[in-house]
Amino acid sequence: MPDNSNVSVAVLLPCYNEEVTIGKVVRDFKAALPNADIYVYDNNSTDHTAEIATSEGAIVRKEPRQGKGNVIRAMFEDIDADVYVMSDGDDTYPADAAPAMVDKVLEGYDMVIGDRLSSTYFQENKRPFHNFGNRLVRGSINGLFHANVTDIMTGYRAFSFTFVKTYPVLSRGFEVETEMTIHSLNNNLRLFEMPIQYRDRPAGSVSKLDTVGDGIKVMSTIFRMIREYKPLPFFGGLGAILGIIGIVLCGSVTVDFWHTGVVARFPTLIGAVMLVIAGLLLFITGIILDVMAKNDRITSEFLRTFGFVLR
């Protein structure tokens, strides 16, 4: 077991209208991590979330930019600690798993993922489209990055100091967890998945998730990050499709010319040549962006390795 007697731990709880559960969540984390600082970031709540959290001894701060991604960006910028534990204020994640997650970070992992899907998530979660969405996102990302991460979208995670200070939070909303996972896989970070006992929200607590709207945001985030992190397969694939269509059309015009000695379909020929040129340009674009993406990974690794050595 790592020595954590002198380790500073910060528990991060982004909250929006969680007055029903936030008091219990703060108490549970205080019991599980008695030496940790509990931070509750109130994201424009219209209920008594902030007052209840303050009364339970949490450090409460305001974040006016709406959206979970904006809250996490503020947390990562503002708070310094050796280990960070991020959870939700809705009492769906067990606080008693936090000490083991902290220990894994101290062992050298960059991010510890609280894996809901290997335990009780599909029994506890009563929203079938959420279950389908989790499977779809998991399959898409694992296939593209040749990985085997079980729970891509969990909100229960622990991080090292270097991860928090070098991770660029780009998303504004609930898609931020998906972005974290893709960023970690792309940069070959050390991940550890720890099964946890997920439970559905208690009675009176209302989910802020929009199944369709947030699902579209998550898929658009995956699409954007594949374009940015895997530019050669992305642009090369598009270029190959256009190039093949153009070559097929050129071939049909060539066959007609071979039999008649006349190019009867000039518009088709011109369009085909343009498709081939567009395909080549997309392929070249993919090569250039792939080199840039690799340079970004080198820079990220340099920051992780040397940027905080003197901390």
PDB file of C-alpha atoms in Angstrom:
ATOM      1  CA  MET A   1       0.000   0.000   0.000  1.00  0.00           C
ATOM      2  CA  PRO A   2       1.466   3.403  -0.962  1.00  0.00           C
ATOM      3  CA  ASP A   3       2.350   5.822   1.811  1.00  0.00           C
ATOM      4  CA  ASN A   4      -0.301   8.548   1.650  1.00  0.00           C
ATOM      5  CA  SER A   5       0.231  10.163   5.039  1.00  0.00           C
ATOM      6  CA  ASN A   6       1.557  13.389   3.499  1.00  0.00           C
ATOM      7  CA  VAL A   7      -0.508  13.276   0.310  1.00  0.00           C
ATOM      8  CA  SER A   8      -2.985  16.051  -0.426  1.00  0.00           C
ATOM      9  CA  VAL A   9      -6.267  14.821  -1.884  1.00  0.00           C
ATOM     10  CA  ALA A  10      -8.995  16.968  -3.426  1.00  0.00           C
ATOM     11  CA  VAL A  11     -12.513  15.645  -3.984  1.00  0.00           C
ATOM     12  CA  LEU A  12     -14.193  17.482  -6.852  1.00  0.00           C
ATOM     13  CA  LEU A  13     -18.002  17.597  -6.986  1.00  0.00           C
ATOM     14  CA  PRO A  14     -19.551  19.568  -9.861  1.00  0.00           C
ATOM     15  CA  CYS A  15     -23.171  20.308  -8.945  1.00  0.00           C
ATOM     16  CA  TYR A  16     -26.307  21.729 -10.481  1.00  0.00           C
ATOM     17  CA  ASN A  17     -29.495  21.573  -8.376  1.00  0.00           C
ATOM     18  CA  GLU A  18     -28.495  18.625  -6.162  1.00  0.00           C
ATOM     19  CA  GLU A  19     -29.968  19.742  -2.820  1.00  0.00           C
ATOM     20  CA  VAL A  20     -31.591  16.331  -2.281  1.00  0.00           C
ATOM     21  CA  THR A  21     -28.295  14.419  -2.300  1.00  0.00           C
ATOM     22  CA  ILE A  22     -25.320  16.780  -1.908  1.00  0.00           C
ATOM     23  CA  GLY A  23     -25.314  16.694   1.913  1.00  0.00           C
ATOM     24  CA  LYS A  24     -25.032  12.905   2.002  1.00  0.00           C
ATOM     25  CA  VAL A  25     -22.377  12.895  -0.737  1.00  0.00           C
ATOM     26  CA  VAL A  26     -20.180  15.356   1.180  1.00  0.00           C
ATOM     27  CA  ARG A  27     -20.585  13.379   4.419  1.00  0.00           C
ATOM     28  CA  ASP A  28     -19.751  10.101   2.674  1.00  0.00           C
ATOM     29  CA  PHE A  29     -16.558  11.460   1.135  1.00  0.00           C
ATOM     30  CA  LYS A  30     -15.515  13.035   4.444  1.00  0.00           C
ATOM     31  CA  ALA A  31     -15.901   9.623   6.066  1.00  0.00           C
ATOM     32  CA  ALA A  32     -14.034   7.831   3.267  1.00  0.00           C
ATOM     33  CA  LEU A  33     -11.241  10.414   2.921  1.00  0.00           C
ATOM     34  CA  PRO A  34     -11.110  12.282   6.256  1.00  0.00           C
ATOM     35  CA  ASN A  35      -7.980  14.269   5.318  1.00  0.00           C
ATOM     36  CA  ALA A  36      -9.216  15.328   1.877  1.00  0.00           C
ATOM     37  CA  ASP A  37     -10.537  18.738   0.891  1.00  0.00           C
ATOM     38  CA  ILE A  38     -14.076  18.493  -0.496  1.00  0.00           C
ATOM     39  CA  TYR A  39     -14.785  21.046  -3.234  1.00  0.00           C
ATOM     40  CA  VAL A  40     -18.341  21.660  -4.444  1.00  0.00           C
ATOM     41  CA  TYR A  41     -18.568  23.845  -7.544  1.00  0.00           C
ATOM     42  CA  ASP A  42     -22.073  25.234  -7.847  1.00  0.00           C
ATOM     43  CA  ASN A  43     -23.025  25.660 -11.505  1.00  0.00           C
ATOM     44  CA  ASN A  44     -25.867  28.219 -11.249  1.00  0.00           C
ATOM     45  CA  SER A  45     -28.093  26.103  -9.020  1.00  0.00           C
ATOM     46  CA  THR A  46     -31.522  27.541  -8.260  1.00  0.00           C
ATOM     47  CA  ASP A  47     -32.039  25.452  -5.128  1.00  0.00           C
ATOM     48  CA  HIS A  48     -30.140  25.170  -1.821  1.00  0.00           C
ATOM     49  CA  THR A  49     -27.224  23.044  -3.091  1.00  0.00           C
ATOM     50  CA  ALA A  50     -24.545  25.592  -2.122  1.00  0.00           C
ATOM     51  CA  GLU A  51     -25.976  26.260   1.352  1.00  0.00           C
ATOM     52  CA  ILE A  52     -26.279  22.570   2.210  1.00  0.00           C
ATOM     53  CA  ALA A  53     -22.755  21.813   0.969  1.00  0.00           C
ATOM     54  CA  THR A  54     -21.357  24.676   3.033  1.00  0.00           C
ATOM     55  CA  SER A  55     -23.171  23.498   6.138  1.00  0.00           C
ATOM     56  CA  GLU A  56     -21.616  20.046   5.712  1.00  0.00           C
ATOM     57  CA  GLY A  57     -18.112  21.525   5.627  1.00  0.00           C
ATOM     58  CA  ALA A  58     -17.400  21.510   1.907  1.00  0.00           C
ATOM     59  CA  ILE A  59     -15.457  24.286   0.183  1.00  0.00           C
ATOM     60  CA  VAL A  60     -18.067  25.832  -2.107  1.00  0.00           C
ATOM     61  CA  ARG A  61     -17.215  27.884  -5.185  1.00  0.00           C
ATOM     62  CA  LYS A  62     -19.317  29.279  -8.012  1.00  0.00           C
ATOM     63  CA  GLU A  63     -18.870  28.603 -11.729  1.00  0.00           C
ATOM     64  CA  PRO A  64     -21.130  30.847 -13.864  1.00  0.00           C
ATOM     65  CA  ARG A  65     -20.370  29.159 -17.209  1.00  0.00           C
ATOM     66  CA  GLN A  66     -23.073  26.529 -17.583  1.00  0.00           C
ATOM     67  CA  GLY A  67     -22.033  22.967 -18.331  1.00  0.00           C
ATOM     68  CA  LYS A  68     -20.087  20.189 -16.623  1.00  0.00           C
ATOM     69  CA  GLY A  69     -17.086  20.646 -18.909  1.00  0.00           C
ATOM     70  CA  ASN A  70     -16.837  24.293 -17.906  1.00  0.00           C
ATOM     71  CA  VAL A  71     -16.994  23.353 -14.224  1.00  0.00           C
ATOM     72  CA  ILE A  72     -14.259  20.732 -14.548  1.00  0.00           C
ATOM     73  CA  ARG A  73     -12.071  23.203 -16.450  1.00  0.00           C
ATOM     74  CA  ALA A  74     -12.390  25.666 -13.565  1.00  0.00           C
ATOM     75  CA  MET A  75     -11.672  22.961 -10.987  1.00  0.00           C
ATOM     76  CA  PHE A  76      -8.551  21.767 -12.769  1.00  0.00           C
ATOM     77  CA  GLU A  77      -7.275  25.335 -13.134  1.00  0.00           C
ATOM     78  CA  ASP A  78      -7.986  26.454  -9.574  1.00  0.00           C
ATOM     79  CA  ILE A  79      -7.115  23.493  -7.356  1.00  0.00           C
ATOM     80  CA  ASP A  80      -3.692  22.032  -6.590  1.00  0.00           C
ATOM     81  CA  ALA A  81      -3.382  18.588  -5.005  1.00  0.00           C
ATOM     82  CA  ASP A  82      -1.356  15.403  -5.310  1.00  0.00           C
ATOM     83  CA  VAL A  83      -4.443  13.326  -6.138  1.00  0.00           C
ATOM     84  CA  TYR A  84      -7.857  14.365  -7.402  1.00  0.00           C
ATOM     85  CA  VAL A  85     -11.077  12.368  -7.037  1.00  0.00           C
ATOM     86  CA  MET A  86     -13.945  13.496  -9.255  1.00  0.00           C
ATOM     87  CA  SER A  87     -17.485  12.361  -8.598  1.00  0.00           C
ATOM     88  CA  ASP A  88     -21.056  13.641  -8.999  1.00  0.00           C
ATOM     89  CA  GLY A  89     -23.301  15.231  -6.420  1.00  0.00           C
ATOM     90  CA  ASP A  90     -26.232  12.900  -7.160  1.00  0.00           C
ATOM     91  CA  ASP A  91     -25.212  10.034  -4.818  1.00  0.00           C
ATOM     92  CA  THR A  92     -24.903   7.455  -7.612  1.00  0.00           C
ATOM     93  CA  TYR A  93     -21.236   6.641  -6.932  1.00  0.00           C
ATOM     94  CA  PRO A  94     -19.937   4.980  -3.733  1.00  0.00           C
ATOM     95  CA  ALA A  95     -17.557   7.187  -1.766  1.00  0.00           C
ATOM     96  CA  ASP A  96     -16.041   4.147  -0.047  1.00  0.00           C
ATOM     97  CA  ALA A  97     -14.272   3.243  -3.318  1.00  0.00           C
ATOM     98  CA  ALA A  98     -12.309   6.515  -3.249  1.00  0.00           C
ATOM     99  CA  PRO A  99      -9.410   5.398  -0.985  1.00  0.00           C
ATOM    100  CA  ALA A 100      -8.576   2.486  -3.293  1.00  0.00           C
ATOM    101  CA  MET A 101      -8.700   4.828  -6.296  1.00  0.00           C
ATOM    102  CA  VAL A 102      -6.338   7.243  -4.547  1.00  0.00           C
ATOM    103  CA  ASP A 103      -3.928   4.388  -3.823  1.00  0.00           C
ATOM    104  CA  LYS A 104      -3.863   3.427  -7.500  1.00  0.00           C
ATOM    105  CA  VAL A 105      -2.941   6.975  -8.498  1.00  0.00           C
ATOM    106  CA  LEU A 106      -0.160   6.931  -5.924  1.00  0.00           C
ATOM    107  CA  GLU A 107       1.096   3.696  -7.488  1.00  0.00           C
ATOM    108  CA  GLY A 108       1.730   5.627 -10.695  1.00  0.00           C
ATOM    109  CA  TYR A 109      -1.483   5.570 -12.742  1.00  0.00           C
ATOM    110  CA  ASP A 110      -2.472   8.779 -14.508  1.00  0.00           C
ATOM    111  CA  MET A 111      -6.204   8.130 -14.329  1.00  0.00           C
ATOM    112  CA  VAL A 112      -8.304   5.607 -12.420  1.00  0.00           C
ATOM    113  CA  ILE A 113     -11.721   4.940 -13.929  1.00  0.00           C
ATOM    114  CA  GLY A 114     -14.670   3.979 -11.733  1.00  0.00           C
ATOM    115  CA  ASP A 115     -16.156   1.230 -13.893  1.00  0.00           C
ATOM    116  CA  ARG A 116     -19.943   1.103 -13.511  1.00  0.00           C
ATOM    117  CA  LEU A 117     -20.670  -1.190 -16.450  1.00  0.00           C
ATOM    118  CA  SER A 118     -18.931  -4.265 -15.017  1.00  0.00           C
ATOM    119  CA  SER A 119     -21.149  -4.251 -11.940  1.00  0.00           C
ATOM    120  CA  THR A 120     -24.640  -2.845 -11.376  1.00  0.00           C
ATOM    121  CA  TYR A 121     -25.142  -0.120 -13.974  1.00  0.00           C
ATOM    122  CA  PHE A 122     -27.395  -2.002 -16.380  1.00  0.00           C
ATOM    123  CA  GLN A 123     -29.590  -3.193 -13.505  1.00  0.00           C
ATOM    124  CA  GLU A 124     -29.776   0.144 -11.683  1.00  0.00           C
ATOM    125  CA  ASN A 125     -30.096   2.493 -14.665  1.00  0.00           C
ATOM    126  CA  LYS A 126     -33.714   2.552 -15.815  1.00  0.00           C
ATOM    127  CA  ARG A 127     -33.057   4.486 -19.044  1.00  0.00           C
ATOM    128  CA  PRO A 128     -32.577   1.946 -21.891  1.00  0.00           C
ATOM    129  CA  PHE A 129     -31.297   4.519 -24.394  1.00  0.00           C
ATOM    130  CA  HIS A 130     -28.514   5.452 -21.937  1.00  0.00           C
ATOM    131  CA  ASN A 131     -27.478   1.793 -21.790  1.00  0.00           C
ATOM    132  CA  PHE A 132     -27.496   1.569 -25.582  1.00  0.00           C
ATOM    133  CA  GLY A 133     -25.511   4.803 -25.838  1.00  0.00           C
ATOM    134  CA  ASN A 134     -22.859   3.533 -23.412  1.00  0.00           C
ATOM    135  CA  ARG A 135     -22.394   0.388 -25.484  1.00  0.00           C
ATOM    136  CA  LEU A 136     -22.245   2.342 -28.742  1.00  0.00           C
ATOM    137  CA  VAL A 137     -19.664   4.828 -27.454  1.00  0.00           C
ATOM    138  CA  ARG A 138     -17.574   2.069 -25.867  1.00  0.00           C
ATOM    139  CA  GLY A 139     -17.510   0.006 -29.056  1.00  0.00           C
ATOM    140  CA  SER A 140     -16.674   2.987 -31.263  1.00  0.00           C
ATOM    141  CA  ILE A 141     -13.760   4.265 -29.157  1.00  0.00           C
ATOM    142  CA  ASN A 142     -12.264   0.861 -28.370  1.00  0.00           C
ATOM    143  CA  GLY A 143     -12.380  -0.066 -32.043  1.00  0.00           C
ATOM    144  CA  LEU A 144     -10.727   3.143 -33.228  1.00  0.00           C
ATOM    145  CA  PHE A 145      -7.996   3.207 -30.573  1.00  0.00           C
ATOM    146  CA  HIS A 146      -7.488  -0.568 -30.301  1.00  0.00           C
ATOM    147  CA  ALA A 147      -8.285  -0.369 -26.594  1.00  0.00           C
ATOM    148  CA  ASN A 148     -10.352  -2.324 -24.100  1.00  0.00           C
ATOM    149  CA  VAL A 149     -11.843   0.303 -21.790  1.00  0.00           C
ATOM    150  CA  THR A 150     -15.102  -0.911 -20.261  1.00  0.00           C
ATOM    151  CA  ASP A 151     -16.686   2.344 -19.046  1.00  0.00           C
ATOM    152  CA  ILE A 152     -15.944   5.309 -21.316  1.00  0.00           C
ATOM    153  CA  MET A 153     -18.442   7.787 -19.870  1.00  0.00           C
ATOM    154  CA  THR A 154     -18.273   7.304 -16.114  1.00  0.00           C
ATOM    155  CA  GLY A 155     -18.143  10.434 -13.981  1.00  0.00           C
ATOM    156  CA  TYR A 156     -16.239   8.758 -11.125  1.00  0.00           C
ATOM    157  CA  ARG A 157     -12.475   9.097 -11.686  1.00  0.00           C
ATOM    158  CA  ALA A 158      -9.223   9.781  -9.885  1.00  0.00           C
ATOM    159  CA  PHE A 159      -6.334  11.717 -11.449  1.00  0.00           C
ATOM    160  CA  SER A 160      -2.704  12.508 -10.866  1.00  0.00           C
ATOM    161  CA  PHE A 161      -1.491  16.092 -10.593  1.00  0.00           C
ATOM    162  CA  THR A 162       0.268  15.930 -13.962  1.00  0.00           C
ATOM    163  CA  PHE A 163      -2.863  14.649 -15.722  1.00  0.00           C
ATOM    164  CA  VAL A 164      -5.001  17.466 -14.340  1.00  0.00           C
ATOM    165  CA  LYS A 165      -2.515  20.192 -15.212  1.00  0.00           C
ATOM    166  CA  THR A 166      -1.724  18.966 -18.741  1.00  0.00           C
ATOM    167  CA  TYR A 167      -5.200  17.874 -19.873  1.00  0.00           C
ATOM    168  CA  PRO A 168      -6.922  20.454 -22.124  1.00  0.00           C
ATOM    169  CA  VAL A 169     -10.645  20.558 -21.287  1.00  0.00           C
ATOM    170  CA  LEU A 170     -12.365  21.468 -24.570  1.00  0.00           C
ATOM    171  CA  SER A 171     -15.924  20.237 -24.045  1.00  0.00           C
ATOM    172  CA  ARG A 172     -18.538  22.324 -22.270  1.00  0.00           C
ATOM    173  CA  GLY A 173     -21.034  19.713 -21.177  1.00  0.00           C
ATOM    174  CA  PHE A 174     -21.454  16.069 -20.169  1.00  0.00           C
ATOM    175  CA  GLU A 175     -19.333  14.853 -23.098  1.00  0.00           C
ATOM    176  CA  VAL A 176     -16.218  15.816 -21.126  1.00  0.00           C
ATOM    177  CA  GLU A 177     -15.824  12.269 -19.707  1.00  0.00           C
ATOM    178  CA  THR A 178     -15.682  10.833 -23.222  1.00  0.00           C
ATOM    179  CA  GLU A 179     -13.111  13.476 -24.134  1.00  0.00           C
ATOM    180  CA  MET A 180     -10.978  12.512 -21.104  1.00  0.00           C
ATOM    181  CA  THR A 181     -10.937   8.872 -22.135  1.00  0.00           C
ATOM    182  CA  ILE A 182     -10.037   9.593 -25.767  1.00  0.00           C
ATOM    183  CA  HIS A 183      -7.296  12.003 -24.667  1.00  0.00           C
ATOM    184  CA  SER A 184      -5.830   9.338 -22.376  1.00  0.00           C
ATOM    185  CA  LEU A 185      -5.892   6.610 -25.018  1.00  0.00           C
ATOM    186  CA  ASN A 186      -4.407   8.875 -27.673  1.00  0.00           C
ATOM    187  CA  ASN A 187      -1.508   9.882 -25.407  1.00  0.00           C
ATOM    188  CA  ASN A 188      -0.916   6.339 -24.120  1.00  0.00           C
ATOM    189  CA  LEU A 189      -1.505   7.335 -20.503  1.00  0.00           C
ATOM    190  CA  ARG A 190      -1.545   4.816 -17.685  1.00  0.00           C
ATOM    191  CA  LEU A 191      -5.177   3.875 -17.015  1.00  0.00           C
ATOM    192  CA  PHE A 192      -6.644   1.581 -14.404  1.00  0.00           C
ATOM    193  CA  GLU A 193     -10.288   0.489 -14.298  1.00  0.00           C
ATOM    194  CA  MET A 194     -11.810  -0.278 -10.914  1.00  0.00           C
ATOM    195  CA  PRO A 195     -15.315  -1.812 -10.795  1.00  0.00           C
ATOM    196  CA  ILE A 196     -17.675   0.138  -8.545  1.00  0.00           C
ATOM    197  CA  GLN A 197     -21.214  -0.436  -7.354  1.00  0.00           C
ATOM    198  CA  TYR A 198     -23.329   2.095  -9.244  1.00  0.00           C
ATOM    199  CA  ARG A 199     -26.761   3.008  -7.895  1.00  0.00           C
ATOM    200  CA  ASP A 200     -29.547   4.974  -9.541  1.00  0.00           C
ATOM    201  CA  ARG A 201     -30.594   8.388  -8.252  1.00  0.00           C
ATOM    202  CA  PRO A 202     -32.704   8.324  -5.083  1.00  0.00           C
ATOM    203  CA  ALA A 203     -36.336   9.395  -5.131  1.00  0.00           C
ATOM    204  CA  GLY A 204     -36.754  13.138  -5.574  1.00  0.00           C
ATOM    205  CA  SER A 205     -33.430  13.589  -7.371  1.00  0.00           C
ATOM    206  CA  VAL A 206     -33.885  14.545 -11.020  1.00  0.00           C
ATOM    207  CA  SER A 207     -31.330  13.752 -13.736  1.00  0.00           C
ATOM    208  CA  LYS A 208     -30.048  16.675 -15.822  1.00  0.00           C
ATOM    209  CA  LEU A 209     -29.163  14.431 -18.767  1.00  0.00           C
ATOM    210  CA  ASP A 210     -30.955  14.809 -22.077  1.00  0.00           C
ATOM    211  CA  THR A 211     -30.748  11.359 -23.666  1.00  0.00           C
ATOM    212  CA  VAL A 212     -31.007  12.528 -27.283  1.00  0.00           C
ATOM    213  CA  GLY A 213     -29.310  15.917 -26.973  1.00  0.00           C
ATOM    214  CA  ASP A 214     -26.392  14.724 -24.845  1.00  0.00           C
ATOM    215  CA  GLY A 215     -26.061  11.616 -27.002  1.00  0.00           C
ATOM    216  CA  ILE A 216     -25.655  13.787 -30.091  1.00  0.00           C
ATOM    217  CA  LYS A 217     -23.058  15.908 -28.273  1.00  0.00           C
ATOM    218  CA  VAL A 218     -21.097  12.825 -27.235  1.00  0.00           C
ATOM    219  CA  MET A 219     -21.088  11.397 -30.767  1.00  0.00           C
ATOM    220  CA  SER A 220     -20.060  14.765 -32.217  1.00  0.00           C
ATOM    221  CA  THR A 221     -17.235  14.880 -29.655  1.00  0.00           C
ATOM    222  CA  ILE A 222     -16.070  11.436 -30.776  1.00  0.00           C
ATOM    223  CA  PHE A 223     -16.247  12.550 -34.423  1.00  0.00           C
ATOM    224  CA  ARG A 224     -14.277  15.726 -33.678  1.00  0.00           C
ATOM    225  CA  MET A 225     -11.610  13.982 -31.656  1.00  0.00           C
ATOM    226  CA  ILE A 226     -11.134  11.242 -34.255  1.00  0.00           C
ATOM    227  CA  ARG A 227     -10.590  13.991 -36.815  1.00  0.00           C
ATOM    228  CA  GLU A 228      -8.043  15.658 -34.530  1.00  0.00           C
ATOM    229  CA  TYR A 229      -6.316  12.607 -33.014  1.00  0.00           C
ATOM    230  CA  LYS A 230      -6.572  10.190 -35.971  1.00  0.00           C
ATOM    231  CA  PRO A 231      -6.340  12.540 -38.982  1.00  0.00           C
ATOM    232  CA  LEU A 232      -4.687  10.098 -41.395  1.00  0.00           C
ATOM    233  CA  PRO A 233      -7.398   7.397 -41.146  1.00  0.00           C
ATOM    234  CA  PHE A 234     -10.092  10.101 -41.120  1.00  0.00           C
ATOM    235  CA  PHE A 235      -8.984  12.210 -44.085  1.00  0.00           C
ATOM    236  CA  GLY A 236      -7.270   9.302 -45.827  1.00  0.00           C
ATOM    237  CA  GLY A 237     -10.472   7.279 -45.656  1.00  0.00           C
ATOM    238  CA  LEU A 238     -12.542  10.125 -47.107  1.00  0.00           C
ATOM    239  CA  GLY A 239      -9.875  10.675 -49.779  1.00  0.00           C
ATOM    240  CA  ALA A 240      -9.869   6.986 -50.687  1.00  0.00           C
ATOM    241  CA  ILE A 241     -13.667   6.956 -51.093  1.00  0.00           C
ATOM    242  CA  LEU A 242     -13.659  10.027 -53.355  1.00  0.00           C
ATOM    243  CA  GLY A 243     -10.635   8.758 -55.281  1.00  0.00           C
ATOM    244  CA  ILE A 244     -12.201   5.360 -55.940  1.00  0.00           C
ATOM    245  CA  ILE A 245     -15.452   6.964 -57.150  1.00  0.00           C
ATOM    246  CA  GLY A 246     -13.461   9.256 -59.436  1.00  0.00           C
ATOM    247  CA  ILE A 247     -11.364   6.403 -60.841  1.00  0.00           C
ATOM    248  CA  VAL A 248     -14.471   4.311 -61.532  1.00  0.00           C
ATOM    249  CA  LEU A 249     -16.093   7.217 -63.403  1.00  0.00           C
ATOM    250  CA  CYS A 250     -12.880   7.860 -65.354  1.00  0.00           C
ATOM    251  CA  GLY A 251     -12.789   4.190 -66.235  1.00  0.00           C
ATOM    252  CA  SER A 252     -16.316   4.257 -67.651  1.00  0.00           C
ATOM    253  CA  VAL A 253     -15.496   7.297 -69.802  1.00  0.00           C
ATOM    254  CA  THR A 254     -12.301   5.602 -70.974  1.00  0.00           C
ATOM    255  CA  VAL A 255     -14.209   2.452 -71.965  1.00  0.00           C
ATOM    256  CA  ASP A 256     -16.646   4.550 -74.017  1.00  0.00           C
ATOM    257  CA  PHE A 257     -13.735   6.331 -75.700  1.00  0.00           C
ATOM    258  CA  TRP A 258     -12.048   2.992 -76.445  1.00  0.00           C
ATOM    259  CA  HIS A 259     -15.134   1.749 -78.293  1.00  0.00           C
ATOM    260  CA  THR A 260     -16.235   4.955 -80.058  1.00  0.00           C
ATOM    261  CA  GLY A 261     -13.111   7.090 -80.285  1.00  0.00           C
ATOM    262  CA  VAL A 262     -15.141  10.003 -78.918  1.00  0.00           C
ATOM    263  CA  VAL A 263     -15.390  11.453 -75.405  1.00  0.00           C
ATOM    264  CA  ALA A 264     -19.127  11.875 -75.212  1.00  0.00           C
ATOM    265  CA  ARG A 265     -19.402  12.618 -71.491  1.00  0.00           C
ATOM    266  CA  PHE A 266     -17.158  15.577 -70.798  1.00  0.00           C
ATOM    267  CA  PRO A 267     -19.039  16.666 -67.650  1.00  0.00           C
ATOM    268  CA  THR A 268     -18.592  13.156 -66.204  1.00  0.00           C
ATOM    269  CA  LEU A 269     -14.897  13.177 -67.077  1.00  0.00           C
ATOM    270  CA  ILE A 270     -14.356  16.610 -65.521  1.00  0.00           C
ATOM    271  CA  GLY A 271     -16.245  15.619 -62.361  1.00  0.00           C
ATOM    272  CA  ALA A 272     -14.297  12.349 -62.132  1.00  0.00           C
ATOM    273  CA  VAL A 273     -10.941  14.111 -62.422  1.00  0.00           C
ATOM    274  CA  MET A 274     -11.998  16.613 -59.748  1.00  0.00           C
ATOM    275  CA  LEU A 275     -12.966  13.754 -57.429  1.00  0.00           C
ATOM    276  CA  VAL A 276      -9.576  12.113 -57.893  1.00  0.00           C
ATOM    277  CA  ILE A 277      -7.804  15.421 -57.200  1.00  0.00           C
ATOM    278  CA  ALA A 278      -9.983  16.025 -54.113  1.00  0.00           C
ATOM    279  CA  GLY A 279      -9.168  12.525 -52.873  1.00  0.00           C
ATOM    280  CA  LEU A 280      -5.441  13.146 -53.282  1.00  0.00           C
ATOM    281  CA  LEU A 281      -5.700  16.485 -51.467  1.00  0.00           C
ATOM    282  CA  LEU A 282      -7.570  14.875 -48.567  1.00  0.00           C
ATOM    283  CA  PHE A 283      -4.958  12.131 -48.320  1.00  0.00           C
ATOM    284  CA  ILE A 284      -2.124  14.680 -48.296  1.00  0.00           C
ATOM    285  CA  THR A 285      -4.026  16.707 -45.687  1.00  0.00           C
ATOM    286  CA  GLY A 286      -4.287  13.581 -43.523  1.00  0.00           C
ATOM    287  CA  ILE A 287      -0.528  13.002 -43.752  1.00  0.00           C
ATOM    288  CA  ILE A 288       0.278  16.600 -42.771  1.00  0.00           C
ATOM    289  CA  LEU A 289      -2.187  16.623 -39.859  1.00  0.00           C
ATOM    290  CA  ASP A 290      -0.967  13.214 -38.699  1.00  0.00           C
ATOM    291  CA  VAL A 291       2.567  14.596 -38.383  1.00  0.00           C
ATOM    292  CA  MET A 292       1.211  17.568 -36.428  1.00  0.00           C
ATOM    293  CA  ALA A 293      -0.793  15.272 -34.153  1.00  0.00           C
ATOM    294  CA  LYS A 294       2.312  13.213 -33.412  1.00  0.00           C
ATOM    295  CA  ASN A 295       4.210  16.402 -32.564  1.00  0.00           C
ATOM    296  CA  ASP A 296       1.384  17.357 -30.184  1.00  0.00           C
ATOM    297  CA  ARG A 297       1.697  13.958 -28.493  1.00  0.00           C
ATOM    298  CA  ILE A 298       5.441  14.487 -28.123  1.00  0.00           C
ATOM    299  CA  THR A 299       4.801  17.904 -26.546  1.00  0.00           C
ATOM    300  CA  SER A 300       2.204  16.431 -24.200  1.00  0.00           C
ATOM    301  CA  GLU A 301       4.599  13.679 -23.135  1.00  0.00           C
ATOM    302  CA  PHE A 302       7.350  16.222 -22.576  1.00  0.00           C
ATOM    303  CA  LEU A 303       5.078  18.289 -20.317  1.00  0.00           C
ATOM    304  CA  ARG A 304       4.011  15.228 -18.348  1.00  0.00           C
ATOM    305  CA  THR A 305       7.590  14.035 -17.927  1.00  0.00           C
ATOM    306  CA  PHE A 306       9.436  17.293 -17.293  1.00  0.00           C
ATOM    307  CA  GLY A 307       6.876  20.063 -16.824  1.00  0.00           C
ATOM    308  CA  PHE A 308       6.190  19.383 -13.134  1.00  0.00           C
ATOM    309  CA  VAL A 309       9.376  17.726 -11.969  1.00  0.00           C
ATOM    310  CA  LEU A 310      10.174  20.682  -9.731  1.00  0.00           C
ATOM    311  CA  ARG A 311       6.746  20.847  -8.105  1.00  0.00           C
TER     312      ARG A 311
END
